[in-house]
Coordinates of C-alpha atoms in Angstrom, one line a residue:
X1 CA 14.0 -47.0 88.9
X2 CA 12.4 -50.4 89.3
X3 CA 10.3 -49.4 92.4
X4 CA 7.6 -48.0 90.0
X5 CA 7.4 -51.4 88.3
X6 CA 6.8 -53.1 91.6
X7 CA 4.2 -50.6 92.6
X8 CA 2.3 -51.2 89.3
X9 CA 2.5 -55.0 89.9
X10 CA 1.1 -54.7 93.4
X11 CA -1.8 -52.6 92.3
X12 CA -3.1 -55.5 90.2
X13 CA -3.1 -58.0 93.1
X14 CA -6.4 -59.0 94.7
X15 CA -7.7 -61.2 97.5
X16 CA -7.4 -64.6 95.6
X17 CA -4.0 -66.0 96.3
X18 CA -4.1 -68.5 93.6
X19 CA -4.9 -65.9 90.9
X20 CA -2.3 -63.6 92.4
X21 CA 0.3 -66.4 92.1
X22 CA -0.5 -67.0 88.5
X23 CA -0.4 -63.3 87.7
X24 CA 3.0 -62.9 89.5
X25 CA 4.5 -65.8 87.6
X26 CA 3.5 -64.2 84.3
X27 CA 5.2 -61.0 85.4
X28 CA 8.5 -62.8 85.9
X29 CA 8.4 -63.8 82.2
X30 CA 7.6 -60.2 81.2
X31 CA 10.4 -58.6 83.2
X32 CA 13.2 -61.2 82.9
X33 CA 15.0 -59.0 80.3
X34 CA 14.4 -55.7 82.0
X35 CA 17.3 -53.5 83.0
X36 CA 16.6 -54.2 86.7
X37 CA 15.5 -57.8 86.2
X38 CA 17.4 -59.1 89.2
X39 CA 15.7 -56.7 91.7
X40 CA 12.3 -57.0 90.1
X41 CA 12.2 -60.8 90.0
X42 CA 13.5 -60.9 93.6
X43 CA 10.6 -58.7 94.8
X44 CA 8.1 -60.7 92.7
X45 CA 9.4 -63.9 94.2
X46 CA 8.9 -62.5 97.6
X47 CA 5.3 -61.7 96.7
X48 CA 4.8 -65.2 95.3
X49 CA 6.1 -66.6 98.6
X50 CA 3.4 -64.8 100.5
X51 CA 0.8 -66.5 98.3
X52 CA 1.9 -70.0 99.2
X53 CA 0.4 -72.1 102.0
X54 CA 2.8 -73.2 104.8
X55 CA 2.9 -76.7 103.2
X56 CA 3.8 -75.2 99.8
X57 CA 6.5 -73.0 101.4
X58 CA 8.1 -76.1 102.9
X59 CA 8.0 -77.9 99.5
X60 CA 9.4 -74.8 97.8
X61 CA 12.4 -74.7 100.2
X62 CA 13.1 -78.4 99.6
X63 CA 13.1 -77.9 95.8
X64 CA 15.3 -74.8 96.0
X65 CA 17.8 -76.6 98.2
X66 CA 17.8 -79.6 95.8
X67 CA 18.2 -77.4 92.7
X68 CA 21.0 -75.0 93.7
X69 CA 23.8 -76.2 91.5
X70 CA 26.5 -73.8 92.9
X71 CA 25.8 -74.8 96.5
X72 CA 25.6 -78.5 95.5
X73 CA 29.0 -78.5 93.7
X74 CA 30.6 -76.6 96.5
X75 CA 29.4 -79.1 99.1
X76 CA 30.6 -82.0 96.9
X77 CA 34.0 -80.3 96.4
X78 CA 34.3 -79.5 100.1
X79 CA 33.8 -83.2 100.9
X80 CA 36.8 -84.2 98.8
X81 CA 38.9 -81.3 100.1
X82 CA 38.2 -82.2 103.7
X83 CA 39.4 -85.8 102.8
X84 CA 42.6 -84.4 101.2
X85 CA 41.4 -85.6 97.8
X86 CA 42.2 -82.4 95.9
X87 CA 42.5 -84.2 92.6
X88 CA 38.9 -85.4 92.6
X89 CA 37.6 -82.0 94.0
X90 CA 39.3 -80.3 91.0
X91 CA 37.9 -82.7 88.5
X92 CA 34.4 -82.0 89.9
X93 CA 34.9 -78.3 89.6
X94 CA 36.6 -78.5 86.2
X95 CA 33.5 -80.3 84.9
X96 CA 31.1 -77.8 86.5
X97 CA 33.0 -74.7 85.4
X98 CA 33.0 -75.9 81.7
X99 CA 29.2 -75.8 81.7
X100 CA 28.7 -72.9 84.1
X101 CA 27.8 -69.6 82.3
X102 CA 29.5 -66.5 83.7
X103 CA 26.9 -64.8 85.9
X104 CA 26.4 -61.2 87.1
X105 CA 29.0 -59.6 84.9
X106 CA 29.4 -55.8 85.3
X107 CA 27.9 -53.7 82.6
X108 CA 27.8 -50.0 81.6
X109 CA 25.4 -49.2 84.4
X110 CA 25.8 -51.8 87.2
X111 CA 28.4 -53.4 89.4
X112 CA 27.6 -56.8 90.9
X113 CA 29.1 -57.7 94.3
X114 CA 28.6 -59.8 97.3
X115 CA 30.2 -59.7 100.8
X116 CA 30.7 -62.3 103.5
X117 CA 29.5 -60.0 106.3
X118 CA 28.3 -56.4 106.9
X119 CA 31.9 -55.3 107.9
X120 CA 33.2 -56.2 104.4
X121 CA 30.6 -54.1 102.8
X122 CA 31.5 -51.1 105.0
X123 CA 35.2 -51.7 104.2
X124 CA 34.4 -51.8 100.5
X125 CA 32.4 -48.5 100.6
X126 CA 35.1 -46.8 102.6
X127 CA 38.2 -47.8 100.7
X128 CA 36.9 -48.6 97.1
X129 CA 33.3 -47.7 96.5
X130 CA 31.3 -48.2 93.3
X131 CA 31.9 -46.4 90.0
X132 CA 28.5 -47.6 88.8
X133 CA 25.3 -48.6 90.6
X134 CA 25.8 -51.4 93.2
X135 CA 23.8 -54.6 92.6
X136 CA 23.9 -57.4 95.1
X137 CA 24.5 -61.0 94.0
X138 CA 21.9 -63.1 95.8
X139 CA 23.1 -64.8 99.0
X140 CA 22.0 -68.2 97.7
X141 CA 24.5 -68.0 94.8
X142 CA 27.9 -68.1 96.5
X143 CA 30.0 -67.2 93.4
X144 CA 32.9 -65.8 95.4
X145 CA 33.2 -69.1 97.3
X146 CA 33.0 -71.0 94.0
X147 CA 35.8 -69.1 92.3
X148 CA 37.9 -69.1 95.4
X149 CA 37.6 -72.9 95.8
X150 CA 38.4 -73.4 92.1
X151 CA 41.4 -71.0 92.3
X152 CA 42.7 -72.7 95.4
X153 CA 42.5 -76.2 93.7
X154 CA 44.1 -74.9 90.5
X155 CA 47.0 -73.4 92.4
X156 CA 47.5 -76.7 94.3
X157 CA 47.7 -78.4 90.9
X158 CA 50.2 -75.8 89.7
X159 CA 47.8 -74.5 87.0
X160 CA 48.8 -71.0 88.0
X161 CA 47.5 -69.0 85.1
X162 CA 44.0 -70.6 85.4
X163 CA 44.2 -70.2 89.2
X164 CA 45.0 -66.5 88.8
X165 CA 42.0 -66.0 86.5
X166 CA 39.6 -67.8 88.8
X167 CA 40.8 -65.8 91.9
X168 CA 40.6 -62.5 90.1
X169 CA 37.0 -63.3 89.3
X170 CA 36.4 -64.0 93.0
X171 CA 38.1 -60.7 93.7
X172 CA 35.9 -58.9 91.2
X173 CA 32.8 -60.2 93.1
X174 CA 34.3 -59.2 96.5
X175 CA 37.2 -56.7 96.1
X176 CA 38.0 -56.7 99.8
X177 CA 38.1 -60.4 100.4
X178 CA 41.5 -60.9 102.2
X179 CA 41.4 -64.6 101.8
X180 CA 41.2 -64.3 98.0
X181 CA 44.0 -61.6 97.9
X182 CA 46.2 -63.9 100.0
X183 CA 45.6 -66.8 97.7
X184 CA 46.7 -64.6 94.8
X185 CA 49.8 -63.7 96.9
X186 CA 50.7 -67.4 97.0
X187 CA 50.4 -67.6 93.3
X188 CA 52.7 -64.5 92.8
X189 CA 55.2 -66.0 95.2
X190 CA 55.4 -69.1 93.0
X191 CA 54.9 -67.5 89.6
X192 CA 56.9 -64.3 89.2
X193 CA 60.7 -63.8 88.7
X194 CA 60.3 -60.8 91.0
X195 CA 58.0 -60.3 94.0
X196 CA 56.5 -56.9 93.1
X197 CA 52.9 -58.3 92.7
X198 CA 53.4 -60.4 95.8
X199 CA 54.3 -57.2 97.8
X200 CA 51.5 -55.0 96.4
X201 CA 48.8 -57.6 96.9
X202 CA 50.0 -58.1 100.5
X203 CA 49.8 -54.4 101.1
X204 CA 46.2 -54.4 99.7
X205 CA 45.4 -57.3 102.1
X206 CA 46.8 -55.3 105.0
X207 CA 44.5 -52.4 104.1
X208 CA 41.4 -54.6 104.4
X209 CA 42.4 -57.1 107.0
X210 CA 40.1 -57.5 110.1
X211 CA 41.2 -60.7 111.8
X212 CA 44.3 -61.7 113.7
X213 CA 44.8 -64.7 111.5
X214 CA 44.8 -62.5 108.3
X215 CA 47.3 -60.1 109.9
X216 CA 49.7 -62.8 111.0
X217 CA 49.8 -64.2 107.6
X218 CA 50.3 -60.8 105.9
X219 CA 53.2 -59.9 108.2
X220 CA 54.7 -63.3 107.7
X221 CA 54.5 -62.7 103.9
X222 CA 56.1 -59.3 104.3
X223 CA 58.9 -61.0 106.3
X224 CA 59.5 -63.3 103.4
X225 CA 59.5 -60.4 100.9
X226 CA 62.0 -58.3 102.8
X227 CA 64.3 -61.4 103.3
X228 CA 64.3 -61.9 99.5
X229 CA 65.0 -58.1 99.1
X230 CA 68.0 -58.7 101.5
X231 CA 66.6 -56.3 104.1
X232 CA 67.2 -58.7 107.0
X233 CA 66.4 -56.2 109.8
X234 CA 63.0 -55.5 108.3
X235 CA 62.3 -59.2 107.6
X236 CA 62.9 -60.0 111.2
X237 CA 60.7 -57.0 112.3
X238 CA 57.8 -58.2 110.2
X239 CA 58.2 -61.8 111.4
X240 CA 58.2 -60.6 115.0
X241 CA 55.2 -58.5 114.5
X242 CA 53.2 -61.4 113.0
X243 CA 53.6 -63.2 116.4
X244 CA 51.5 -60.4 118.0
X245 CA 48.5 -61.9 116.2
X246 CA 49.3 -65.6 116.0
X247 CA 51.8 -67.7 117.9
X248 CA 53.3 -69.7 114.9
X249 CA 56.1 -72.1 115.7
X250 CA 57.4 -71.9 112.2
X251 CA 57.7 -68.1 112.3
X252 CA 59.5 -68.4 115.7
X253 CA 62.0 -70.8 114.3
X254 CA 62.5 -68.5 111.3
X255 CA 63.2 -65.6 113.5
X256 CA 65.8 -67.6 115.6
X257 CA 67.5 -68.7 112.4
X258 CA 67.8 -65.1 111.1
X259 CA 68.9 -63.6 114.4
X260 CA 71.6 -66.3 114.9
X261 CA 72.8 -66.1 111.3
X262 CA 73.0 -62.3 111.1
X263 CA 73.6 -61.6 114.8
X264 CA 70.6 -59.2 115.0
X265 CA 68.6 -58.6 118.1
X266 CA 66.1 -55.8 118.8
X267 CA 63.1 -55.3 121.0
X268 CA 59.5 -54.4 120.1
X269 CA 60.1 -50.6 120.0
X270 CA 63.0 -51.1 117.6
X271 CA 61.3 -53.5 115.3
X272 CA 58.2 -51.2 115.1
X273 CA 60.6 -48.3 114.1
X274 CA 61.9 -50.5 111.3
X275 CA 58.4 -51.1 110.0
X276 CA 57.3 -47.5 110.3
X277 CA 60.3 -46.5 108.2
X278 CA 58.7 -48.4 105.3
X279 CA 55.2 -47.1 106.1
X280 CA 53.9 -50.5 107.1
X281 CA 50.8 -50.3 109.3
X282 CA 51.2 -52.0 112.7
X283 CA 47.4 -52.8 113.2
X284 CA 44.2 -52.6 111.3
X285 CA 42.9 -49.3 110.0
X286 CA 41.0 -47.3 112.8
X287 CA 37.9 -47.4 110.6
X288 CA 37.9 -51.2 110.7
X289 CA 38.5 -51.4 114.5
X290 CA 35.7 -48.9 115.2
X291 CA 33.2 -50.7 113.0
X292 CA 34.1 -54.1 114.4
X293 CA 33.1 -52.8 117.8
X294 CA 30.1 -50.9 116.5
X295 CA 28.7 -54.0 114.8
X296 CA 29.4 -56.2 117.9
X297 CA 27.5 -53.7 120.1
X298 CA 24.6 -53.3 117.7
X299 CA 24.0 -57.0 117.5
X300 CA 24.3 -57.3 121.2
X301 CA 21.7 -54.6 121.8
X302 CA 19.4 -56.4 119.3
X303 CA 19.8 -59.6 121.3
X304 CA 21.5 -61.4 118.4
X305 CA 24.3 -62.9 120.5
X306 CA 25.9 -65.2 118.0
X307 CA 26.3 -62.4 115.5
X308 CA 27.6 -60.2 118.3
X309 CA 30.1 -62.8 119.4
X310 CA 31.4 -63.2 115.8
X311 CA 32.4 -59.6 115.8
X312 CA 33.7 -59.4 119.3
X313 CA 35.9 -62.4 118.6
X314 CA 37.3 -60.7 115.6
X315 CA 37.9 -57.6 117.6
X316 CA 39.7 -59.5 120.3
X317 CA 41.9 -61.2 117.7
X318 CA 43.3 -57.8 116.6
X319 CA 43.2 -55.9 119.9
X320 CA 43.9 -58.6 122.6
X321 CA 42.2 -56.5 125.3
X322 CA 40.9 -58.0 128.5
X323 CA 37.6 -56.0 128.4
X324 CA 36.8 -57.7 125.1
X325 CA 37.8 -61.1 126.4
X326 CA 35.5 -60.6 129.4
X327 CA 32.7 -59.5 127.1
X328 CA 33.1 -62.6 125.0
X329 CA 32.9 -64.8 128.1
X330 CA 29.8 -63.0 129.3
X331 CA 28.0 -63.3 126.0
X332 CA 29.0 -66.8 125.4
X333 CA 27.6 -67.8 128.8
X334 CA 24.4 -65.9 128.1
X335 CA 24.0 -67.6 124.6
X336 CA 24.4 -71.0 126.1
X337 CA 21.8 -70.3 128.8
X338 CA 19.4 -69.1 126.1
X339 CA 20.0 -72.2 124.1
X340 CA 19.2 -74.4 127.1
X341 CA 15.9 -72.6 127.5
X342 CA 14.7 -73.4 124.0

C-alpha cells in the first residue's frame, strides 16, 4: 500500500522548511506515475502546505482558486443558467468538454467515486458497494456536477444521446445520485418508444432517495408511467402519494382530471394497497431514515449545527414529525445566536 511510501518520505524530512519543500516537490515528480499517485500526491501536498508561511498559504489558496478550470467553468455556466440563457451555457460547456481529458477512469484495480454528503456514501456502501478498491475523487474537482450540468443542458437542447452519455458519466462517479438518475428518467421519457428504462431508473431512484422533493418527483413519474400503461387506479395512487411529500398544484389538478374522467375515488388506505400490490415502497428505506437521524444527532453532539440542521431538514421532509420540526426550530435559533456572538 502507499502508506509505506509516505513513511519513507517523512523519514527524509528535517528542520529546514525550505529544504523540506524542495524535497517534497521533487517527490511529486517521482511518484506521479505510481499506482497510488492520487493518494501519495495528496499526502505530499499536505506536507508541503505545512512548510508554507501563513502569507504563502494565503497566496497558494488564491492561485488554486484562480486555476481550478472545472470550478471556473461551472460558475460561468451557472451564471447563464440562472439568467435562463441555456444556449450560451451549453456553448461554454461544449467548448470546455472538447478540451477536457477524461479524468479518474476506473481501472483493473480502482474505482473512482465522489459523493455529495456522508449519507450518500453510506447508501452507496449499503446498496451497491465497490467491486474494486475505492478511490475518492478530490472535493475540489466536482466532476459529477460538471457532467450533470452538461447533461441537463444537452437534454434541454434535445441532444438526447449526448445528454445520456454525459449523465451516465455523472452516475459512474456517483452511482446513488438521485438528481442524476431523475435527469436520465426525463431523457427516457422523451426518447424511448416504450417506458421500460423510465420505469426501472425511477425504481432505482426510489431505492436511494432521501428527500421529500426527490420522493415527490419519483411518485409523480410513476403516476405518469402507470397512466401510460393504462393502469389508472395505480396512476392515481402514485400521484396521490406524491402529495404526501410535496404539495404540487399540477399533481392535484392531474388527480382531479383522472378521478372525474374515470369516476375513481379512494382514500389513503386504498391507494396504499394499490401501490403495495406492485411492490412500490411507500417511504425511504429504513436504513436511510436511520442514518439521516444518526448523522443529524452526531453533528449536533459535535456542535456542528449547520450540518446537523441539513440532515434534520432532510429527515423532516420524509417523516413530517412534530418532534423533528421542533428540533429544527431549536437548533436554528441556537445557530443564529451563535452567529450573533461571533
